[in-house]
One Martini backbone bead per residue (centre of mass of N, CA, C, O) as a GRO file, in nm:
protein
  522
    1UNK     BB    1  -2.955   7.371  11.660
    2UNK     BB    2  -2.653   7.534  11.688
    3UNK     BB    3  -2.603   7.646  11.993
    4UNK     BB    4  -2.379   7.468  12.091
    5UNK     BB    5  -2.182   7.614  11.889
    6UNK     BB    6  -2.281   7.938  11.863
    7UNK     BB    7  -2.492   8.005  12.039
    8UNK     BB    8  -2.696   8.215  12.270
    9UNK     BB    9  -2.863   8.439  12.479
   10UNK     BB   10  -2.852   8.171  12.710
   11UNK     BB   11  -2.610   8.011  12.543
   12UNK     BB   12  -2.316   7.897  12.539
   13UNK     BB   13  -2.083   7.774  12.373
   14UNK     BB   14  -1.878   7.529  12.321
   15UNK     BB   15  -1.596   7.573  12.442
   16UNK     BB   16  -1.520   7.885  12.481
   17UNK     BB   17  -1.258   7.935  12.625
   18UNK     BB   18  -1.091   7.788  12.413
   19UNK     BB   19  -1.198   7.931  12.144
   20UNK     BB   20  -1.116   8.234  12.275
   21UNK     BB   21  -0.826   8.192  12.319
   22UNK     BB   22  -0.516   8.316  12.257
   23UNK     BB   23  -0.408   8.047  12.147
   24UNK     BB   24  -0.631   7.958  11.944
   25UNK     BB   25  -0.610   8.210  11.771
   26UNK     BB   26  -0.300   8.186  11.687
   27UNK     BB   27  -0.340   7.914  11.562
   28UNK     BB   28  -0.549   7.989  11.339
   29UNK     BB   29  -0.369   8.207  11.204
   30UNK     BB   30  -0.131   8.035  11.154
   31UNK     BB   31  -0.284   7.802  10.983
   32UNK     BB   32  -0.356   8.002  10.756
   33UNK     BB   33  -0.074   8.081  10.677
   34UNK     BB   34   0.026   7.811  10.614
   35UNK     BB   35  -0.163   7.729  10.409
   36UNK     BB   36  -0.104   7.976  10.199
   37UNK     BB   37   0.200   7.900  10.169
   38UNK     BB   38   0.193   7.600  10.098
   39UNK     BB   39   0.026   7.636   9.823
   40UNK     BB   40   0.236   7.822   9.710
   41UNK     BB   41   0.504   7.627   9.746
   42UNK     BB   42   0.436   7.348   9.640
   43UNK     BB   43   0.519   7.429   9.318
   44UNK     BB   44   0.795   7.526   9.293
   45UNK     BB   45   0.939   7.263   9.209
   46UNK     BB   46   0.731   7.162   8.982
   47UNK     BB   47   0.721   7.367   8.750
   48UNK     BB   48   0.984   7.300   8.579
   49UNK     BB   49   0.859   6.991   8.529
   50UNK     BB   50   0.530   7.065   8.435
   51UNK     BB   51   0.533   7.260   8.198
   52UNK     BB   52   0.632   7.094   7.961
   53UNK     BB   53   0.406   6.855   7.997
   54UNK     BB   54   0.128   7.033   8.027
   55UNK     BB   55   0.192   7.329   7.855
   56UNK     BB   56   0.427   7.339   7.636
   57UNK     BB   57   0.681   7.457   7.725
   58UNK     BB   58   0.986   7.586   7.671
   59UNK     BB   59   1.259   7.532   7.845
   60UNK     BB   60   1.388   7.816   7.777
   61UNK     BB   61   1.101   7.946   7.939
   62UNK     BB   62   1.089   7.860   8.232
   63UNK     BB   63   1.204   8.119   8.396
   64UNK     BB   64   1.007   8.333   8.320
   65UNK     BB   65   0.727   8.189   8.386
   66UNK     BB   66   0.786   8.156   8.683
   67UNK     BB   67   0.811   8.461   8.751
   68UNK     BB   68   0.525   8.527   8.652
   69UNK     BB   69   0.364   8.360   8.845
   70UNK     BB   70   0.482   8.487   9.105
   71UNK     BB   71   0.394   8.783   9.022
   72UNK     BB   72   0.087   8.742   9.002
   73UNK     BB   73   0.041   8.700   9.295
   74UNK     BB   74   0.153   8.980   9.401
   75UNK     BB   75  -0.045   9.149   9.249
   76UNK     BB   76  -0.302   9.033   9.368
   77UNK     BB   77  -0.219   9.114   9.674
   78UNK     BB   78  -0.195   9.405   9.614
   79UNK     BB   79  -0.481   9.476   9.518
   80UNK     BB   80  -0.648   9.337   9.774
   81UNK     BB   81  -0.550   9.467  10.054
   82UNK     BB   82  -0.694   9.738  10.089
   83UNK     BB   83  -0.986   9.634  10.078
   84UNK     BB   84  -0.967   9.441  10.315
   85UNK     BB   85  -0.886   9.665  10.529
   86UNK     BB   86  -1.132   9.831  10.504
   87UNK     BB   87  -1.342   9.611  10.563
   88UNK     BB   88  -1.226   9.496  10.847
   89UNK     BB   89  -1.262   9.802  10.988
   90UNK     BB   90  -1.599   9.763  10.928
   91UNK     BB   91  -1.631   9.498  11.063
   92UNK     BB   92  -1.788   9.290  11.306
   93UNK     BB   93  -1.596   9.053  11.178
   94UNK     BB   94  -1.299   8.859  11.126
   95UNK     BB   95  -1.409   8.585  11.045
   96UNK     BB   96  -1.573   8.614  10.778
   97UNK     BB   97  -1.338   8.698  10.586
   98UNK     BB   98  -1.175   8.434  10.629
   99UNK     BB   99  -1.398   8.249  10.488
  100UNK     BB  100  -1.383   8.400  10.221
  101UNK     BB  101  -1.087   8.325  10.172
  102UNK     BB  102  -1.119   8.011  10.143
  103UNK     BB  103  -1.279   8.020   9.859
  104UNK     BB  104  -1.025   8.123   9.711
  105UNK     BB  105  -0.842   7.894   9.785
  106UNK     BB  106  -1.002   7.649   9.665
  107UNK     BB  107  -1.011   7.769   9.374
  108UNK     BB  108  -0.704   7.783   9.328
  109UNK     BB  109  -0.650   7.485   9.365
  110UNK     BB  110  -0.820   7.375   9.135
  111UNK     BB  111  -0.696   7.522   8.907
  112UNK     BB  112  -0.394   7.421   8.947
  113UNK     BB  113  -0.481   7.126   8.934
  114UNK     BB  114  -0.637   7.128   8.638
  115UNK     BB  115  -0.432   7.292   8.490
  116UNK     BB  116  -0.294   7.315   8.132
  117UNK     BB  117  -0.274   7.637   8.114
  118UNK     BB  118  -0.186   7.949   8.147
  119UNK     BB  119  -0.469   8.087   8.211
  120UNK     BB  120  -0.548   7.887   8.453
  121UNK     BB  121  -0.289   7.929   8.636
  122UNK     BB  122  -0.307   8.236   8.667
  123UNK     BB  123  -0.593   8.231   8.809
  124UNK     BB  124  -0.490   8.071   9.042
  125UNK     BB  125  -0.295   8.289   9.145
  126UNK     BB  126  -0.481   8.517   9.194
  127UNK     BB  127  -0.662   8.393   9.406
  128UNK     BB  128  -0.436   8.343   9.588
  129UNK     BB  129  -0.383   8.648   9.653
  130UNK     BB  130  -0.637   8.701   9.773
  131UNK     BB  131  -0.642   8.504   9.998
  132UNK     BB  132  -0.382   8.623  10.134
  133UNK     BB  133  -0.497   8.901  10.194
  134UNK     BB  134  -0.708   8.811  10.403
  135UNK     BB  135  -0.511   8.649  10.600
  136UNK     BB  136  -0.311   8.888  10.664
  137UNK     BB  137  -0.494   9.124  10.734
  138UNK     BB  138  -0.709   8.993  10.938
  139UNK     BB  139  -0.510   8.796  11.095
  140UNK     BB  140  -0.339   9.029  11.231
  141UNK     BB  141  -0.559   9.191  11.348
  142UNK     BB  142  -0.676   8.973  11.529
  143UNK     BB  143  -0.417   8.950  11.708
  144UNK     BB  144  -0.412   9.241  11.807
  145UNK     BB  145  -0.705   9.211  11.938
  146UNK     BB  146  -0.594   8.976  12.140
  147UNK     BB  147  -0.294   9.065  12.266
  148UNK     BB  148  -0.186   9.329  12.198
  149UNK     BB  149   0.077   9.523  12.209
  150UNK     BB  150   0.253   9.361  12.442
  151UNK     BB  151   0.231   9.068  12.250
  152UNK     BB  152   0.298   9.095  11.930
  153UNK     BB  153   0.584   8.990  11.878
  154UNK     BB  154   0.538   8.700  11.974
  155UNK     BB  155   0.311   8.637  11.788
  156UNK     BB  156   0.442   8.704  11.522
  157UNK     BB  157   0.656   8.480  11.568
  158UNK     BB  158   0.449   8.244  11.508
  159UNK     BB  159   0.367   8.340  11.230
  160UNK     BB  160   0.670   8.332  11.118
  161UNK     BB  161   0.691   8.017  11.169
  162UNK     BB  162   0.456   7.918  10.998
  163UNK     BB  163   0.575   8.035  10.735
  164UNK     BB  164   0.852   7.886  10.743
  165UNK     BB  165   0.734   7.602  10.760
  166UNK     BB  166   0.597   7.622  10.484
  167UNK     BB  167   0.851   7.689  10.309
  168UNK     BB  168   0.977   7.421  10.382
  169UNK     BB  169   0.753   7.182  10.343
  170UNK     BB  170   0.631   7.244  10.049
  171UNK     BB  171   0.897   7.196   9.852
  172UNK     BB  172   0.968   6.921   9.988
  173UNK     BB  173   0.691   6.771   9.937
  174UNK     BB  174   0.634   6.840   9.642
  175UNK     BB  175   0.912   6.701   9.531
  176UNK     BB  176   0.871   6.418   9.645
  177UNK     BB  177   0.569   6.349   9.548
  178UNK     BB  178   0.606   6.406   9.256
  179UNK     BB  179   0.831   6.181   9.212
  180UNK     BB  180   0.641   5.934   9.339
  181UNK     BB  181   0.305   6.033   9.233
  182UNK     BB  182   0.268   6.313   9.125
  183UNK     BB  183   0.063   6.593   9.069
  184UNK     BB  184  -0.219   6.522   9.233
  185UNK     BB  185  -0.090   6.453   9.501
  186UNK     BB  186   0.003   6.717   9.580
  187UNK     BB  187  -0.284   6.845   9.613
  188UNK     BB  188  -0.400   6.638   9.831
  189UNK     BB  189  -0.249   6.801  10.061
  190UNK     BB  190  -0.410   7.074  10.036
  191UNK     BB  191  -0.697   6.987  10.073
  192UNK     BB  192  -0.639   6.881  10.374
  193UNK     BB  193  -0.551   7.152  10.487
  194UNK     BB  194  -0.821   7.310  10.426
  195UNK     BB  195  -0.999   7.161  10.602
  196UNK     BB  196  -0.866   7.218  10.862
  197UNK     BB  197  -0.899   7.531  10.829
  198UNK     BB  198  -1.200   7.546  10.847
  199UNK     BB  199  -1.251   7.436  11.115
  200UNK     BB  200  -1.100   7.649  11.272
  201UNK     BB  201  -1.260   7.896  11.176
  202UNK     BB  202  -1.532   7.797  11.298
  203UNK     BB  203  -1.459   7.759  11.595
  204UNK     BB  204  -1.378   8.018  11.633
  205UNK     BB  205  -1.371   8.294  11.883
  206UNK     BB  206  -1.406   8.612  11.954
  207UNK     BB  207  -1.351   8.812  12.199
  208UNK     BB  208  -1.606   9.024  12.138
  209UNK     BB  209  -1.800   8.775  12.150
  210UNK     BB  210  -1.749   8.625  12.416
  211UNK     BB  211  -1.843   8.869  12.608
  212UNK     BB  212  -2.137   8.783  12.632
  213UNK     BB  213  -2.062   8.529  12.833
  214UNK     BB  214  -1.830   8.648  12.980
  215UNK     BB  215  -1.665   8.791  13.193
  216UNK     BB  216  -1.510   9.086  13.190
  217UNK     BB  217  -1.227   8.994  13.330
  218UNK     BB  218  -1.172   8.773  13.110
  219UNK     BB  219  -1.185   9.024  12.898
  220UNK     BB  220  -0.914   9.181  12.755
  221UNK     BB  221  -0.950   9.477  12.555
  222UNK     BB  222  -0.722   9.662  12.736
  223UNK     BB  223  -0.403   9.630  12.729
  224UNK     BB  224  -0.124   9.673  12.882
  225UNK     BB  225   0.166   9.829  12.888
  226UNK     BB  226   0.501   9.787  12.871
  227UNK     BB  227   0.811   9.810  12.830
  228UNK     BB  228   0.799   9.801  12.528
  229UNK     BB  229   0.591  10.040  12.505
  230UNK     BB  230   0.755  10.254  12.648
  231UNK     BB  231   0.979  10.251  12.432
  232UNK     BB  232   0.816  10.347  12.202
  233UNK     BB  233   0.723  10.608  12.325
  234UNK     BB  234   1.014  10.726  12.374
  235UNK     BB  235   1.074  10.718  12.038
  236UNK     BB  236   0.870  10.936  11.987
  237UNK     BB  237   0.739  11.261  11.934
  238UNK     BB  238   0.567  11.282  12.206
  239UNK     BB  239   0.789  11.267  12.417
  240UNK     BB  240   0.945  11.512  12.311
  241UNK     BB  241   0.716  11.711  12.366
  242UNK     BB  242   0.693  11.685  12.659
  243UNK     BB  243   0.977  11.777  12.707
  244UNK     BB  244   0.991  12.046  12.568
  245UNK     BB  245   0.741  12.153  12.766
  246UNK     BB  246   0.809  12.033  13.060
  247UNK     BB  247   0.669  11.714  13.099
  248UNK     BB  248   0.847  11.652  13.369
  249UNK     BB  249   0.829  11.476  13.633
  250UNK     BB  250   0.673  11.599  13.865
  251UNK     BB  251   0.333  11.614  13.823
  252UNK     BB  252   0.101  11.736  13.627
  253UNK     BB  253   0.057  11.690  13.300
  254UNK     BB  254   0.028  11.839  12.981
  255UNK     BB  255  -0.158  11.715  12.754
  256UNK     BB  256  -0.265  11.703  12.436
  257UNK     BB  257  -0.559  11.696  12.489
  258UNK     BB  258  -0.532  12.009  12.635
  259UNK     BB  259  -0.417  12.147  12.331
  260UNK     BB  260  -0.698  12.062  12.188
  261UNK     BB  261  -0.954  12.058  12.030
  262UNK     BB  262  -1.248  11.890  12.001
  263UNK     BB  263  -1.204  11.850  11.659
  264UNK     BB  264  -0.886  11.815  11.681
  265UNK     BB  265  -0.622  11.695  11.593
  266UNK     BB  266  -0.343  11.561  11.736
  267UNK     BB  267  -0.056  11.756  11.817
  268UNK     BB  268   0.238  11.873  11.816
  269UNK     BB  269   0.360  12.153  11.946
  270UNK     BB  270   0.527  12.230  11.682
  271UNK     BB  271   0.252  12.220  11.505
  272UNK     BB  272   0.111  12.437  11.641
  273UNK     BB  273  -0.067  12.670  11.443
  274UNK     BB  274  -0.241  12.895  11.262
  275UNK     BB  275  -0.269  12.705  11.014
  276UNK     BB  276  -0.371  12.422  11.195
  277UNK     BB  277  -0.658  12.573  11.332
  278UNK     BB  278  -0.845  12.571  11.106
  279UNK     BB  279  -1.155  12.449  11.035
  280UNK     BB  280  -1.156  12.343  10.745
  281UNK     BB  281  -0.912  12.157  10.788
  282UNK     BB  282  -1.002  11.980  11.006
  283UNK     BB  283  -1.250  11.864  10.843
  284UNK     BB  284  -1.092  11.734  10.618
  285UNK     BB  285  -0.905  11.552  10.764
  286UNK     BB  286  -1.124  11.384  10.920
  287UNK     BB  287  -1.203  11.239  10.644
  288UNK     BB  288  -0.985  11.095  10.613
  289UNK     BB  289  -0.837  10.809  10.577
  290UNK     BB  290  -0.632  10.617  10.772
  291UNK     BB  291  -0.425  10.542  10.539
  292UNK     BB  292  -0.315  10.850  10.501
  293UNK     BB  293  -0.191  10.877  10.795
  294UNK     BB  294   0.000  10.638  10.761
  295UNK     BB  295   0.161  10.751  10.520
  296UNK     BB  296   0.263  11.013  10.686
  297UNK     BB  297   0.460  10.807  10.814
  298UNK     BB  298   0.790  10.737  10.818
  299UNK     BB  299   0.791  10.485  10.981
  300UNK     BB  300   0.588  10.328  10.794
  301UNK     BB  301   0.746  10.348  10.535
  302UNK     BB  302   1.014  10.214  10.642
  303UNK     BB  303   0.879   9.939  10.698
  304UNK     BB  304   0.763   9.876  10.427
  305UNK     BB  305   1.039   9.869  10.283
  306UNK     BB  306   1.160   9.642  10.460
  307UNK     BB  307   0.951   9.435  10.361
  308UNK     BB  308   0.995   9.431  10.064
  309UNK     BB  309   1.292   9.348  10.065
  310UNK     BB  310   1.246   9.088  10.223
  311UNK     BB  311   1.061   8.956  10.029
  312UNK     BB  312   1.249   8.964   9.787
  313UNK     BB  313   1.475   8.790   9.893
  314UNK     BB  314   1.306   8.537   9.947
  315UNK     BB  315   1.156   8.525   9.654
  316UNK     BB  316   1.405   8.488   9.478
  317UNK     BB  317   1.467   8.188   9.529
  318UNK     BB  318   1.222   8.053   9.418
  319UNK     BB  319   1.353   8.103   9.123
  320UNK     BB  320   1.673   8.032   9.128
  321UNK     BB  321   1.733   7.774   9.301
  322UNK     BB  322   1.613   7.524   9.139
  323UNK     BB  323   1.780   7.579   8.887
  324UNK     BB  324   2.069   7.603   9.002
  325UNK     BB  325   2.074   7.289   9.115
  326UNK     BB  326   2.022   7.165   8.855
  327UNK     BB  327   2.253   7.284   8.672
  328UNK     BB  328   2.502   7.233   8.889
  329UNK     BB  329   2.401   6.948   9.041
  330UNK     BB  330   2.167   6.768   8.911
  331UNK     BB  331   1.896   6.793   9.037
  332UNK     BB  332   1.599   6.732   9.141
  333UNK     BB  333   1.307   6.794   9.274
  334UNK     BB  334   1.398   6.701   9.556
  335UNK     BB  335   1.645   6.880   9.571
  336UNK     BB  336   1.486   7.159   9.517
  337UNK     BB  337   1.340   7.121   9.809
  338UNK     BB  338   1.573   7.071  10.013
  339UNK     BB  339   1.736   7.355   9.965
  340UNK     BB  340   1.530   7.503  10.180
  341UNK     BB  341   1.605   7.410  10.461
  342UNK     BB  342   1.839   7.611  10.559
  343UNK     BB  343   1.690   7.880  10.511
  344UNK     BB  344   1.411   7.807  10.738
  345UNK     BB  345   1.500   7.653  11.002
  346UNK     BB  346   1.607   7.892  11.165
  347UNK     BB  347   1.306   8.046  11.199
  348UNK     BB  348   1.240   7.918  11.517
  349UNK     BB  349   1.335   8.202  11.648
  350UNK     BB  350   1.103   8.400  11.623
  351UNK     BB  351   0.969   8.430  11.892
  352UNK     BB  352   1.224   8.524  12.039
  353UNK     BB  353   1.246   8.787  11.873
  354UNK     BB  354   0.971   8.895  11.941
  355UNK     BB  355   1.021   8.921  12.251
  356UNK     BB  356   1.270   9.118  12.213
  357UNK     BB  357   1.107   9.330  12.086
  358UNK     BB  358   0.912   9.410  12.308
  359UNK     BB  359   1.157   9.478  12.508
  360UNK     BB  360   1.382   9.649  12.289
  361UNK     BB  361   1.298   9.671  12.015
  362UNK     BB  362   1.338   9.651  11.649
  363UNK     BB  363   1.570   9.840  11.523
  364UNK     BB  364   1.852   9.635  11.570
  365UNK     BB  365   1.748   9.380  11.444
  366UNK     BB  366   1.685   9.465  11.151
  367UNK     BB  367   1.950   9.604  11.086
  368UNK     BB  368   2.130   9.347  11.128
  369UNK     BB  369   1.998   9.182  10.916
  370UNK     BB  370   2.079   9.363  10.667
  371UNK     BB  371   2.390   9.375  10.716
  372UNK     BB  372   2.458   9.056  10.734
  373UNK     BB  373   2.298   8.968  10.458
  374UNK     BB  374   2.498   9.076  10.243
  375UNK     BB  375   2.765   8.900  10.256
  376UNK     BB  376   2.616   8.631  10.207
  377UNK     BB  377   2.474   8.695   9.944
  378UNK     BB  378   2.755   8.752   9.784
  379UNK     BB  379   2.898   8.456   9.854
  380UNK     BB  380   2.723   8.284   9.663
  381UNK     BB  381   2.927   8.325   9.410
  382UNK     BB  382   3.121   8.092   9.506
  383UNK     BB  383   2.885   7.902   9.372
  384UNK     BB  384   2.978   7.697   9.057
  385UNK     BB  385   3.008   7.389   9.139
  386UNK     BB  386   3.015   7.018   9.149
  387UNK     BB  387   3.079   6.987   9.473
  388UNK     BB  388   3.083   6.926   9.809
  389UNK     BB  389   3.189   7.205   9.898
  390UNK     BB  390   2.977   7.379   9.750
  391UNK     BB  391   2.715   7.248   9.900
  392UNK     BB  392   2.806   7.331  10.193
  393UNK     BB  393   2.826   7.632  10.126
  394UNK     BB  394   2.543   7.689  10.041
  395UNK     BB  395   2.395   7.582  10.307
  396UNK     BB  396   2.534   7.780  10.502
  397UNK     BB  397   2.448   8.054  10.370
  398UNK     BB  398   2.143   8.000  10.391
  399UNK     BB  399   2.125   7.979  10.682
  400UNK     BB  400   2.231   8.265  10.760
  401UNK     BB  401   2.018   8.414  10.573
  402UNK     BB  402   1.783   8.313  10.754
  403UNK     BB  403   1.845   8.462  11.006
  404UNK     BB  404   1.842   8.742  10.902
  405UNK     BB  405   1.540   8.738  10.804
  406UNK     BB  406   1.429   8.692  11.093
  407UNK     BB  407   1.537   8.962  11.195
  408UNK     BB  408   1.334   9.107  11.040
  409UNK     BB  409   1.047   9.036  11.023
  410UNK     BB  410   0.925   9.013  11.322
  411UNK     BB  411   0.980   9.306  11.405
  412UNK     BB  412   0.823   9.444  11.151
  413UNK     BB  413   0.548   9.323  11.223
  414UNK     BB  414   0.538   9.482  11.497
  415UNK     BB  415   0.596   9.770  11.401
  416UNK     BB  416   0.305   9.823  11.281
  417UNK     BB  417   0.166   9.848  11.566
  418UNK     BB  418   0.361  10.060  11.705
  419UNK     BB  419   0.307  10.283  11.473
  420UNK     BB  420  -0.014  10.294  11.516
  421UNK     BB  421  -0.009  10.379  11.815
  422UNK     BB  422   0.171  10.639  11.788
  423UNK     BB  423  -0.043  10.774  11.586
  424UNK     BB  424  -0.300  10.757  11.784
  425UNK     BB  425  -0.171  10.942  12.021
  426UNK     BB  426  -0.238  11.211  11.806
  427UNK     BB  427  -0.525  11.132  11.884
  428UNK     BB  428  -0.814  11.090  11.943
  429UNK     BB  429  -1.032  10.878  12.059
  430UNK     BB  430  -1.158  10.706  11.765
  431UNK     BB  431  -1.031  10.836  11.504
  432UNK     BB  432  -1.010  10.514  11.357
  433UNK     BB  433  -1.241  10.397  11.491
  434UNK     BB  434  -1.352  10.107  11.667
  435UNK     BB  435  -1.134   9.919  11.514
  436UNK     BB  436  -0.941  10.085  11.403
  437UNK     BB  437  -0.602  10.041  11.197
  438UNK     BB  438  -0.482   9.755  11.163
  439UNK     BB  439  -0.588   9.639  10.894
  440UNK     BB  440  -0.477   9.881  10.718
  441UNK     BB  441  -0.193   9.846  10.794
  442UNK     BB  442  -0.181   9.529  10.698
  443UNK     BB  443  -0.236   9.613  10.415
  444UNK     BB  444   0.025   9.751  10.376
  445UNK     BB  445   0.198   9.511  10.445
  446UNK     BB  446   0.084   9.331  10.215
  447UNK     BB  447   0.188   9.535   9.984
  448UNK     BB  448   0.480   9.510  10.055
  449UNK     BB  449   0.500   9.208  10.029
  450UNK     BB  450   0.378   9.189   9.736
  451UNK     BB  451   0.606   9.367   9.609
  452UNK     BB  452   0.817   9.155   9.659
  453UNK     BB  453   0.687   8.924   9.508
  454UNK     BB  454   0.715   9.085   9.239
  455UNK     BB  455   1.024   9.175   9.233
  456UNK     BB  456   1.195   8.924   9.317
  457UNK     BB  457   1.125   8.726   9.069
  458UNK     BB  458   1.194   8.910   8.850
  459UNK     BB  459   1.463   9.025   8.898
  460UNK     BB  460   1.616   8.757   8.944
  461UNK     BB  461   1.518   8.602   8.690
  462UNK     BB  462   1.624   8.802   8.466
  463UNK     BB  463   1.913   8.847   8.564
  464UNK     BB  464   1.988   8.534   8.556
  465UNK     BB  465   1.943   8.500   8.258
  466UNK     BB  466   2.144   8.750   8.160
  467UNK     BB  467   2.393   8.746   8.413
  468UNK     BB  468   2.369   8.559   8.651
  469UNK     BB  469   2.427   8.444   8.954
  470UNK     BB  470   2.627   8.662   9.057
  471UNK     BB  471   2.493   8.915   9.000
  472UNK     BB  472   2.236   8.859   9.154
  473UNK     BB  473   2.359   8.843   9.461
  474UNK     BB  474   2.482   9.114   9.441
  475UNK     BB  475   2.210   9.277   9.435
  476UNK     BB  476   2.095   9.146   9.698
  477UNK     BB  477   2.328   9.274   9.884
  478UNK     BB  478   2.291   9.572   9.834
  479UNK     BB  479   1.989   9.613   9.906
  480UNK     BB  480   2.026   9.527  10.200
  481UNK     BB  481   2.223   9.755  10.307
  482UNK     BB  482   2.064   9.992  10.212
  483UNK     BB  483   1.821   9.943  10.401
  484UNK     BB  484   1.949   9.980  10.689
  485UNK     BB  485   1.928  10.285  10.706
  486UNK     BB  486   1.618  10.346  10.731
  487UNK     BB  487   1.586  10.133  10.964
  488UNK     BB  488   1.775  10.277  11.180
  489UNK     BB  489   1.619  10.564  11.171
  490UNK     BB  490   1.278  10.476  11.200
  491UNK     BB  491   1.274  10.256  11.388
  492UNK     BB  492   1.076  10.329  11.667
  493UNK     BB  493   1.151  10.603  11.555
  494UNK     BB  494   1.312  10.866  11.544
  495UNK     BB  495   1.654  10.900  11.619
  496UNK     BB  496   1.667  11.224  11.615
  497UNK     BB  497   1.445  11.238  11.843
  498UNK     BB  498   1.589  11.071  12.055
  499UNK     BB  499   1.845  11.233  12.093
  500UNK     BB  500   1.701  11.509  12.170
  501UNK     BB  501   1.569  11.374  12.424
  502UNK     BB  502   1.834  11.298  12.570
  503UNK     BB  503   1.943  11.596  12.577
  504UNK     BB  504   1.728  11.729  12.736
  505UNK     BB  505   1.726  11.536  12.979
  506UNK     BB  506   2.018  11.614  13.059
  507UNK     BB  507   1.982  11.899  13.087
  508UNK     BB  508   1.764  11.902  13.308
  509UNK     BB  509   1.929  11.738  13.517
  510UNK     BB  510   2.148  11.949  13.541
  511UNK     BB  511   1.979  12.191  13.628
  512UNK     BB  512   1.851  12.040  13.883
  513UNK     BB  513   2.139  12.015  14.020
  514UNK     BB  514   2.221  12.318  14.017
  515UNK     BB  515   2.025  12.470  14.193
  516UNK     BB  516   2.102  12.351  14.486
  517UNK     BB  517   2.403  12.455  14.460
  518UNK     BB  518   2.324  12.748  14.448
  519UNK     BB  519   2.154  12.764  14.718
  520UNK     BB  520   2.395  12.670  14.897
  521UNK     BB  521   2.583  12.902  14.825
  522UNK     BB  522   2.388  13.124  14.947
   0.00000   0.00000   0.00000
């Protein structure tokens, strides 16, 4: 009956090429991310004005409850992400978990719409966090499956753009519509967007499903690495190992696959010792979940810390900014939504940053983002009174902070894929299973992001309530510049290994040039 839509053994589904194309899949995932963040941010400017009238909250406690609601979302996202990653890497389809995520999103939106008590609103935030876990973990893994490592930076740039657009539009529309039409009109927009999201997720066809009907050459399931991947390979320990063992220049190199046993995980040459060649150890480590191996990578841990801090910086403004402009400039919910405009509108350069990360590597983009963000965050303390100049200064600083946060987010999203590929090269093919470990890696990304969503609102909200705006932005600035250190060291692979590799290459080049000179002298 629905063969024209889903296909059959003899008949491909309608518009197969379009529905399975890279562009359509990226649009579908980007829309899913947009919907998730839109519903999340829709009530940010509404809560301070709705809690008192709908839930009977004392106005003096509004700051605390806003921080708690934002943190509940982060806690649910943190708890659900590992399970979603584990399930997605073992599922035969990425689309099915995405559809289940929509159920959680619809349920959360209903609870937030009808809820008039703290318990119901908190339950809505929990379901919203679960939905976000599915979207981010499965959606980002689906993008990597579709575009391959050579295009992941630019693709993640579009995802980051959709997220930033949702962060921009949701508070803005939430504040304006709430002021004009009331509470329920705000959620009417959310339900309309969810319907569009349902249609796209049902229509989308994964590449590995489309291969049943398309010629093999039209479905490139093993994209080739480009210059960006070569750069990533050049910065990890494997390349250094090859050079250290003399596998450079012409002639057939001795690969790591040639120096490992048939059941032994691939190890760098300096780690192959008598201790790690014992059979019981190999059998035990082979049974460990992929996420354990990912956690053993300092490169991945550094990326997760950078993501956590970036999310903390971004979500901290969700807690403190609406109340700050209300108390300082006496703005209403419309102004509380509009103030997010300069913070996120500059993030439209995300795809460009992602393309540059694919080409040159993510290390110095993310590091520069953290370093440059610090003074701009600290300078926010200069805004303290209701004057036109102060309003202009606030908007300018928020715009500059938005640029730096984009410099961080897009490269670090791509860095997760780069790091997983580097880790996989140290093991035999298929070591992480038939679907790889991308979903589990992005579940760690999601957990780091959720940790930021948990820490950022609580830290900023509680500090702001007790110590004020100036101290809060000072702490955010210090946290940013401190994070630049591990980001510079580990992003793209250990910078120390890279320096050693370059030194060894230089020494080998000098010795190669010296040999003909000595021969000519003789």
